[in-house]
PDB file of C-alpha atoms in Angstrom:
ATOM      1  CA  UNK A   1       0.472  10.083   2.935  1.00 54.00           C
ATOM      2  CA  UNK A   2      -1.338   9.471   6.409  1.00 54.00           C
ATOM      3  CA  UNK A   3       0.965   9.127   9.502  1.00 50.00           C
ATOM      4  CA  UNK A   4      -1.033   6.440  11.594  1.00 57.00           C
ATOM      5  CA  UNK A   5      -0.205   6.816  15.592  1.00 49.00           C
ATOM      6  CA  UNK A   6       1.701   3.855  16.250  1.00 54.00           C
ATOM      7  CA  UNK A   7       4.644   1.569  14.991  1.00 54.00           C
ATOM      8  CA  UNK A   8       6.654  -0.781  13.394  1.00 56.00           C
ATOM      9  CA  UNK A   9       9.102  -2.887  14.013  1.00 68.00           C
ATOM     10  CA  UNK A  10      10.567  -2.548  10.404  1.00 73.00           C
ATOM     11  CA  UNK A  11      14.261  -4.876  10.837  1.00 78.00           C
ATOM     12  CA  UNK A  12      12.266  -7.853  12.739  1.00 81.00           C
ATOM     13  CA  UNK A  13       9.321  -8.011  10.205  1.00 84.00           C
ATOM     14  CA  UNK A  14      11.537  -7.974   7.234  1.00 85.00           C
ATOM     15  CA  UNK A  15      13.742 -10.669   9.187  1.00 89.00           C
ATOM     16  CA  UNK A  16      10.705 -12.658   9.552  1.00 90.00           C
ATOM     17  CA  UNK A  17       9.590 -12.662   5.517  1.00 91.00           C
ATOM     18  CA  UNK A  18      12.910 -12.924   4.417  1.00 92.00           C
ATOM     19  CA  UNK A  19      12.697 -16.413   7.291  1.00 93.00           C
ATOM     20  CA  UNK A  20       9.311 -17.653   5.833  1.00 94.00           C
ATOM     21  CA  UNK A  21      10.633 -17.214   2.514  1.00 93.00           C
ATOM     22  CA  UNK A  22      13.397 -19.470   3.187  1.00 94.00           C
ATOM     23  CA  UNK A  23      11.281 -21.968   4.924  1.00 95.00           C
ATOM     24  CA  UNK A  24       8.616 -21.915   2.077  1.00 96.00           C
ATOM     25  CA  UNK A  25      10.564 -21.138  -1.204  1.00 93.00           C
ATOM     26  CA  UNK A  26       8.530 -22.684  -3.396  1.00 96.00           C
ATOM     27  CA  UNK A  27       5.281 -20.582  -1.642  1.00 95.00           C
ATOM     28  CA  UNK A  28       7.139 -17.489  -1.174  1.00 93.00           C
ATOM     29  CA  UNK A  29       8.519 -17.418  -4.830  1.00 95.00           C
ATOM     30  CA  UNK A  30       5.114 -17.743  -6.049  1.00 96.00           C
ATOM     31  CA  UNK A  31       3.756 -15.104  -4.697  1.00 95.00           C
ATOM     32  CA  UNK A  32       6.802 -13.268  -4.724  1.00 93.00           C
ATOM     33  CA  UNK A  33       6.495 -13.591  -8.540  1.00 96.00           C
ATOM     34  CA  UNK A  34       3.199 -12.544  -8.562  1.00 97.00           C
ATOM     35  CA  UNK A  35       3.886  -9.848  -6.092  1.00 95.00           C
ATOM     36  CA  UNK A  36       6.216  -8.517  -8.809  1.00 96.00           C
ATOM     37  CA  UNK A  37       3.591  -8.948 -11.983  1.00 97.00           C
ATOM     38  CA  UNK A  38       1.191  -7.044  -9.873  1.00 96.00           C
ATOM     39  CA  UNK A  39       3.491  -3.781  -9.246  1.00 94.00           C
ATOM     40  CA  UNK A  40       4.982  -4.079 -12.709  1.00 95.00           C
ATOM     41  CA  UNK A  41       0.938  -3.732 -13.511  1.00 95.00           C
ATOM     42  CA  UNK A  42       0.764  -1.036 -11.240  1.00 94.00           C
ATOM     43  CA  UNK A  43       4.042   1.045 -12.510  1.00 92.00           C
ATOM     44  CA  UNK A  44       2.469   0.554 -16.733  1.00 91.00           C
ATOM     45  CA  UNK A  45      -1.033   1.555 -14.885  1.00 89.00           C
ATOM     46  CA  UNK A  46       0.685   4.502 -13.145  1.00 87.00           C
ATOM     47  CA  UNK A  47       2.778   5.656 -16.582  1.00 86.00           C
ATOM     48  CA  UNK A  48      -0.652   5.251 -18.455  1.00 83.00           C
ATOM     49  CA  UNK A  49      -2.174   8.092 -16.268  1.00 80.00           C
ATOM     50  CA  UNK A  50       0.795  10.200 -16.500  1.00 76.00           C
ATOM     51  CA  UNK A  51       0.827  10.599 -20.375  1.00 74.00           C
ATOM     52  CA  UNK A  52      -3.245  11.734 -20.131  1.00 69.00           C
ATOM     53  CA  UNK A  53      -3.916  15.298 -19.682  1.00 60.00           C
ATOM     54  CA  UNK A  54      -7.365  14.907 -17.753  1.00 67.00           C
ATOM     55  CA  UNK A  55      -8.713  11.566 -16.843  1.00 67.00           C
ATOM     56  CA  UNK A  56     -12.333  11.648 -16.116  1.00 67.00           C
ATOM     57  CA  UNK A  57     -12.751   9.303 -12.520  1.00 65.00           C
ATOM     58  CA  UNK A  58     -14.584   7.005 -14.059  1.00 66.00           C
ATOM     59  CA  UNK A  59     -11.229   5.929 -16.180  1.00 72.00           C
ATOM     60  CA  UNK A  60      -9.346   5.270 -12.652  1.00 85.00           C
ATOM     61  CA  UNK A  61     -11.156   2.083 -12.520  1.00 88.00           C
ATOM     62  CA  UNK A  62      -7.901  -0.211 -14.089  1.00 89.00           C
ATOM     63  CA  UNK A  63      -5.956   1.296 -11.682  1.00 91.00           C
ATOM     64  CA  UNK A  64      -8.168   0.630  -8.623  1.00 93.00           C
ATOM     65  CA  UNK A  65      -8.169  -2.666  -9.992  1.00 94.00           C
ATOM     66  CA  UNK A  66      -4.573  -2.574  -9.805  1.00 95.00           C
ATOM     67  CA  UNK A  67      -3.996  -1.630  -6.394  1.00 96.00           C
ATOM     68  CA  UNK A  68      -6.836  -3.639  -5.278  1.00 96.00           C
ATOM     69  CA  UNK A  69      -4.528  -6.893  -6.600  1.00 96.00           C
ATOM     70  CA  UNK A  70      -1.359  -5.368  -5.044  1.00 96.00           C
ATOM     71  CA  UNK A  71      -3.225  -5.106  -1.616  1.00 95.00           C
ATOM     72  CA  UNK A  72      -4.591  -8.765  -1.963  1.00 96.00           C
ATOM     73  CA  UNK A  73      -1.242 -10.440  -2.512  1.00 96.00           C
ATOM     74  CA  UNK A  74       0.320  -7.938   0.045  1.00 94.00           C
ATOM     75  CA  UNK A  75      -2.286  -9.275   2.636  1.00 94.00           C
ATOM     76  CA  UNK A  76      -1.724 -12.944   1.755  1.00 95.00           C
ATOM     77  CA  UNK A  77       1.905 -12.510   2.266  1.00 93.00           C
ATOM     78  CA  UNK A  78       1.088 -11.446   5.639  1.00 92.00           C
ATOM     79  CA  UNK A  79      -1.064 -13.920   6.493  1.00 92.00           C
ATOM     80  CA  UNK A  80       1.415 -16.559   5.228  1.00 94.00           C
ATOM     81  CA  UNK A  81       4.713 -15.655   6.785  1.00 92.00           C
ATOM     82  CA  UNK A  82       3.055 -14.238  10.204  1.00 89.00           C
ATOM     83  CA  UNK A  83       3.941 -10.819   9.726  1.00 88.00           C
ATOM     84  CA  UNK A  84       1.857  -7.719   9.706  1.00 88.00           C
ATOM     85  CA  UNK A  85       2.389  -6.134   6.738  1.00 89.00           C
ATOM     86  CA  UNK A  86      -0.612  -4.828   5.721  1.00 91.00           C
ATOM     87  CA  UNK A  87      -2.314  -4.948   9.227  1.00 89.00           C
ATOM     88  CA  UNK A  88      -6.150  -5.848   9.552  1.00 89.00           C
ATOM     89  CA  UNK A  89      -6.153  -2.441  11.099  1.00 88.00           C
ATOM     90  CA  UNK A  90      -4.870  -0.990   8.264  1.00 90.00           C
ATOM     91  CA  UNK A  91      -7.157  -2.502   5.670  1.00 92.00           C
ATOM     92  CA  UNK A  92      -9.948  -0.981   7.461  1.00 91.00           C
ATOM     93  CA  UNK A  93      -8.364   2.534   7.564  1.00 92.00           C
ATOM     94  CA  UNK A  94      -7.095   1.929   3.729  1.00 95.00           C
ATOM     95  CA  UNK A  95     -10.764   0.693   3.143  1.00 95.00           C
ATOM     96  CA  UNK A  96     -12.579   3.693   5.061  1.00 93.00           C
ATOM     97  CA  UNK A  97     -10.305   5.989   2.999  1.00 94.00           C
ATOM     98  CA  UNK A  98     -11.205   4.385  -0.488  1.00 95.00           C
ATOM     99  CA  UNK A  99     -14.478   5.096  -0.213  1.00 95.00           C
ATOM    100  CA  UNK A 100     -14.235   8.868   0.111  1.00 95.00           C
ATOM    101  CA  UNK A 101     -14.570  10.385  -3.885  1.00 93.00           C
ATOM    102  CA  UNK A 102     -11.782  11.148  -5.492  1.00 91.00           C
ATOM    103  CA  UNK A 103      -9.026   8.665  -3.609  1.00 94.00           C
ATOM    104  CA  UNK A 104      -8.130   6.371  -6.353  1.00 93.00           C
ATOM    105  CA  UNK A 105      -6.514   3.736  -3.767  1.00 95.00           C
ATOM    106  CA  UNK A 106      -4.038   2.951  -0.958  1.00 95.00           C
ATOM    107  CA  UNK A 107      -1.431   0.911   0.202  1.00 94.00           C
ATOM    108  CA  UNK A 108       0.910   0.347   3.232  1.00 91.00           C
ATOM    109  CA  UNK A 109       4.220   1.646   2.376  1.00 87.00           C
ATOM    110  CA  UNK A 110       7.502   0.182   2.706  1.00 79.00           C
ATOM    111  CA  UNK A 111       7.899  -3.079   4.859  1.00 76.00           C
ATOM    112  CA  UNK A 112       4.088  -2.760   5.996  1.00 80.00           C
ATOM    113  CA  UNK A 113       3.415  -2.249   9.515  1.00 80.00           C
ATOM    114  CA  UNK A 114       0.981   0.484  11.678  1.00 81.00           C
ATOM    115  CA  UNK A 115       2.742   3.753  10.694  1.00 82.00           C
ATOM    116  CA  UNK A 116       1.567   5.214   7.567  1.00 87.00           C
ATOM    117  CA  UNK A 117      -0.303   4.430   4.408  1.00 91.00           C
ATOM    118  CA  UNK A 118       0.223   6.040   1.383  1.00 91.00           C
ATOM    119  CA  UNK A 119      -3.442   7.118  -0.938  1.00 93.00           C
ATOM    120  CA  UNK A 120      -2.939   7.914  -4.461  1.00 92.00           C
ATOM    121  CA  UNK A 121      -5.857  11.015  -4.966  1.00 90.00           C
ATOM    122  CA  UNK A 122      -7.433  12.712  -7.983  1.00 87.00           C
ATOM    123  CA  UNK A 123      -6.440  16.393  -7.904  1.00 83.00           C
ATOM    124  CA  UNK A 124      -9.452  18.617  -7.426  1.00 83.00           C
ATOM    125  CA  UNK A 125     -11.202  20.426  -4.670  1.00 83.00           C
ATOM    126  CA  UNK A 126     -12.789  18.532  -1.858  1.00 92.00           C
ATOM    127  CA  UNK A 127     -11.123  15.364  -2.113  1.00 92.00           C
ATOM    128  CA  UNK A 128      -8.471  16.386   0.684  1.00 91.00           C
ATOM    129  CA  UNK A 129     -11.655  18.075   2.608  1.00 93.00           C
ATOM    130  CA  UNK A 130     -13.238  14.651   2.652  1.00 94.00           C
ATOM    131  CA  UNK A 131     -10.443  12.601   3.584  1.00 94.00           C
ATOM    132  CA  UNK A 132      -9.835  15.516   6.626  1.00 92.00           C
ATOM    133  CA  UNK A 133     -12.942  15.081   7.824  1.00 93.00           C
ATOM    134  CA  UNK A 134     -13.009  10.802   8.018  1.00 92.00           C
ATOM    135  CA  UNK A 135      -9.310  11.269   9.780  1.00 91.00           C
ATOM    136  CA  UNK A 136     -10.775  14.110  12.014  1.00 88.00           C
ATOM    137  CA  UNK A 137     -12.054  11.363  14.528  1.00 85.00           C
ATOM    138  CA  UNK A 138     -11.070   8.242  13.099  1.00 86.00           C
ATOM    139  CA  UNK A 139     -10.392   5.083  15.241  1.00 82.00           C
ATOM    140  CA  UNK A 140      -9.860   1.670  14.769  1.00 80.00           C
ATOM    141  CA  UNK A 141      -9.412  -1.322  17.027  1.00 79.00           C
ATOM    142  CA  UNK A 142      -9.014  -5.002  15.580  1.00 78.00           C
ATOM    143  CA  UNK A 143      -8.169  -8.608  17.097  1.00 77.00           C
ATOM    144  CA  UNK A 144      -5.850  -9.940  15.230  1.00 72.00           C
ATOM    145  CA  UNK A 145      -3.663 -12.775  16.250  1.00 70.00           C
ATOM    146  CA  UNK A 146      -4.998 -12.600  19.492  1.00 74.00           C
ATOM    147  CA  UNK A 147      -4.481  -9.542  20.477  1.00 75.00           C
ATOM    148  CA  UNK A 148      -6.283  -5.927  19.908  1.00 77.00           C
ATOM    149  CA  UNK A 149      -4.730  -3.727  17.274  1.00 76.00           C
ATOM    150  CA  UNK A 150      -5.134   0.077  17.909  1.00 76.00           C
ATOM    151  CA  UNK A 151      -5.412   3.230  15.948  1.00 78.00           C
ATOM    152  CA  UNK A 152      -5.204   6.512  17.820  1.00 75.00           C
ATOM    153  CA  UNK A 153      -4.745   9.742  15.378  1.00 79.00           C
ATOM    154  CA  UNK A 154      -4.476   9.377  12.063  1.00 85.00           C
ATOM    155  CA  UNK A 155      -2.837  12.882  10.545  1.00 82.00           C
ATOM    156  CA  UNK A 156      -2.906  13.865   6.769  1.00 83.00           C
ATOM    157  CA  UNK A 157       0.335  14.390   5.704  1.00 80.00           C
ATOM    158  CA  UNK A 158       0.675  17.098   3.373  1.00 73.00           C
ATOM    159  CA  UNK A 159       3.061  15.179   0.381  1.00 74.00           C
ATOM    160  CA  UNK A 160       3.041  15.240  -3.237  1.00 69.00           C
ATOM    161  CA  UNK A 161       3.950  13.280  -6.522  1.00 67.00           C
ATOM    162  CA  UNK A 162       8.081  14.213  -8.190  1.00 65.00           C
ATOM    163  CA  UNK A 163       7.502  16.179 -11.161  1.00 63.00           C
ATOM    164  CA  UNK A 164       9.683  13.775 -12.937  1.00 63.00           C
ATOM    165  CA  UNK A 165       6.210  11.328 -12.486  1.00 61.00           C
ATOM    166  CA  UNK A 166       6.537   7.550 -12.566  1.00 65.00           C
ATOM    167  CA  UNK A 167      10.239   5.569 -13.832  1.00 69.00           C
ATOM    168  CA  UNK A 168      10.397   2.140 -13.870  1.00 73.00           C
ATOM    169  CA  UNK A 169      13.390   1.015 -11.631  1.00 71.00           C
ATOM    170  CA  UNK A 170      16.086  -1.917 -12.497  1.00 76.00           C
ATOM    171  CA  UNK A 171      15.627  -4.782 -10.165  1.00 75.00           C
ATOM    172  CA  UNK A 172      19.498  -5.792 -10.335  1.00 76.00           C
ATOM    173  CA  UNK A 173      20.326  -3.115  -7.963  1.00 71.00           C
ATOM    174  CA  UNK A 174      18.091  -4.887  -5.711  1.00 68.00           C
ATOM    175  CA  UNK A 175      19.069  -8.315  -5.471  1.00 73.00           C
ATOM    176  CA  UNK A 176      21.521  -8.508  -2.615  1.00 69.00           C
ATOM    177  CA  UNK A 177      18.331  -7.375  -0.377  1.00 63.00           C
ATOM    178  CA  UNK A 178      16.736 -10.147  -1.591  1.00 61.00           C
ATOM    179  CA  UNK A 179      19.040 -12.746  -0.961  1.00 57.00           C
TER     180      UNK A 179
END
């Protein structure tokens, strides 16, 4: 997890796509839908991993893949309902991290926004080292939506995976949020 110096306005973004979704339902449920195929992907991709002993990198690739589909629908939700939920400052940073060995992929937690992404790593010496030293200095600034976004200091937050690994999660619980 990587703490990115600035924020989010969590409540009024999630106001906004719950808005657009209204406005657009037949848009929003498409890509709402396959939104959902895409982390349902991601959780089987994620469970896959868990039940192998040692991956060799090279077998990560179906789960870049994975994340790499998340991220695209993730960024065309943004674009569509106006709302920066994965930033184009963020992409960068997500996209500068990515290619440092051993990061398997990234995404923007939660709503989206400026303040954190989340990288899912391989587990071996000198993949934190790397990361440390692209985050040492990094800074970012994008237009977008006419006006410049900004990333200061980006820290490396020190957080790891439950032992219990990955559990798939019943969307019922969910629904009034949705509504």
């Amino acid at each position: 997890m990587c703490d990115v110096d600035c924020g989010s306005q969590t409540v009024g973004m999630v106001r906004k796509v719950l808005a657009w979704r209204k406005e657009k339902p037949e848009e929003a449920s498409l890509l709402w839908a396959a939104l959902q195929k895409g982390n349902d992907d991601l959780a089987s991709e994620l469970t896959k991993a868990t039940r192998l002993s040692q991956i060799p990198e090279t077998e990560y690739q179906s789960l870049r893949d994975t994340i790499s589909t998340v991220r695209s629908l993730i960024q065309e939700m943004s674009s569509k309902s106006g709302v920066p939920i994965e930033p184009k400052v963020q992409t960068d940073l997500l996209d500068s991290c990515c290619k440092v060995p051993g990061v398997v992929g990234g995404v923007v937690p939660g709503a989206g926004g400026y303040d954190a992404i989340a990288l899912l790593i391989v587990d071996k010496p000198g993949v934190l080292e790397g990361l440390q030293d692209l985050l040492g200095n990094y800074t970012a600034s994008v237009e977008e939506g006419g006006t410049e976004a900004k990333i200061g200091r980006v820290s490396l937050l020190e957080v790891r995976q439950e032992l219990d690994g990955v559990r798939a999660e019943d969307s019922e619980g969910y629904e009034a949020w949705l509504s």
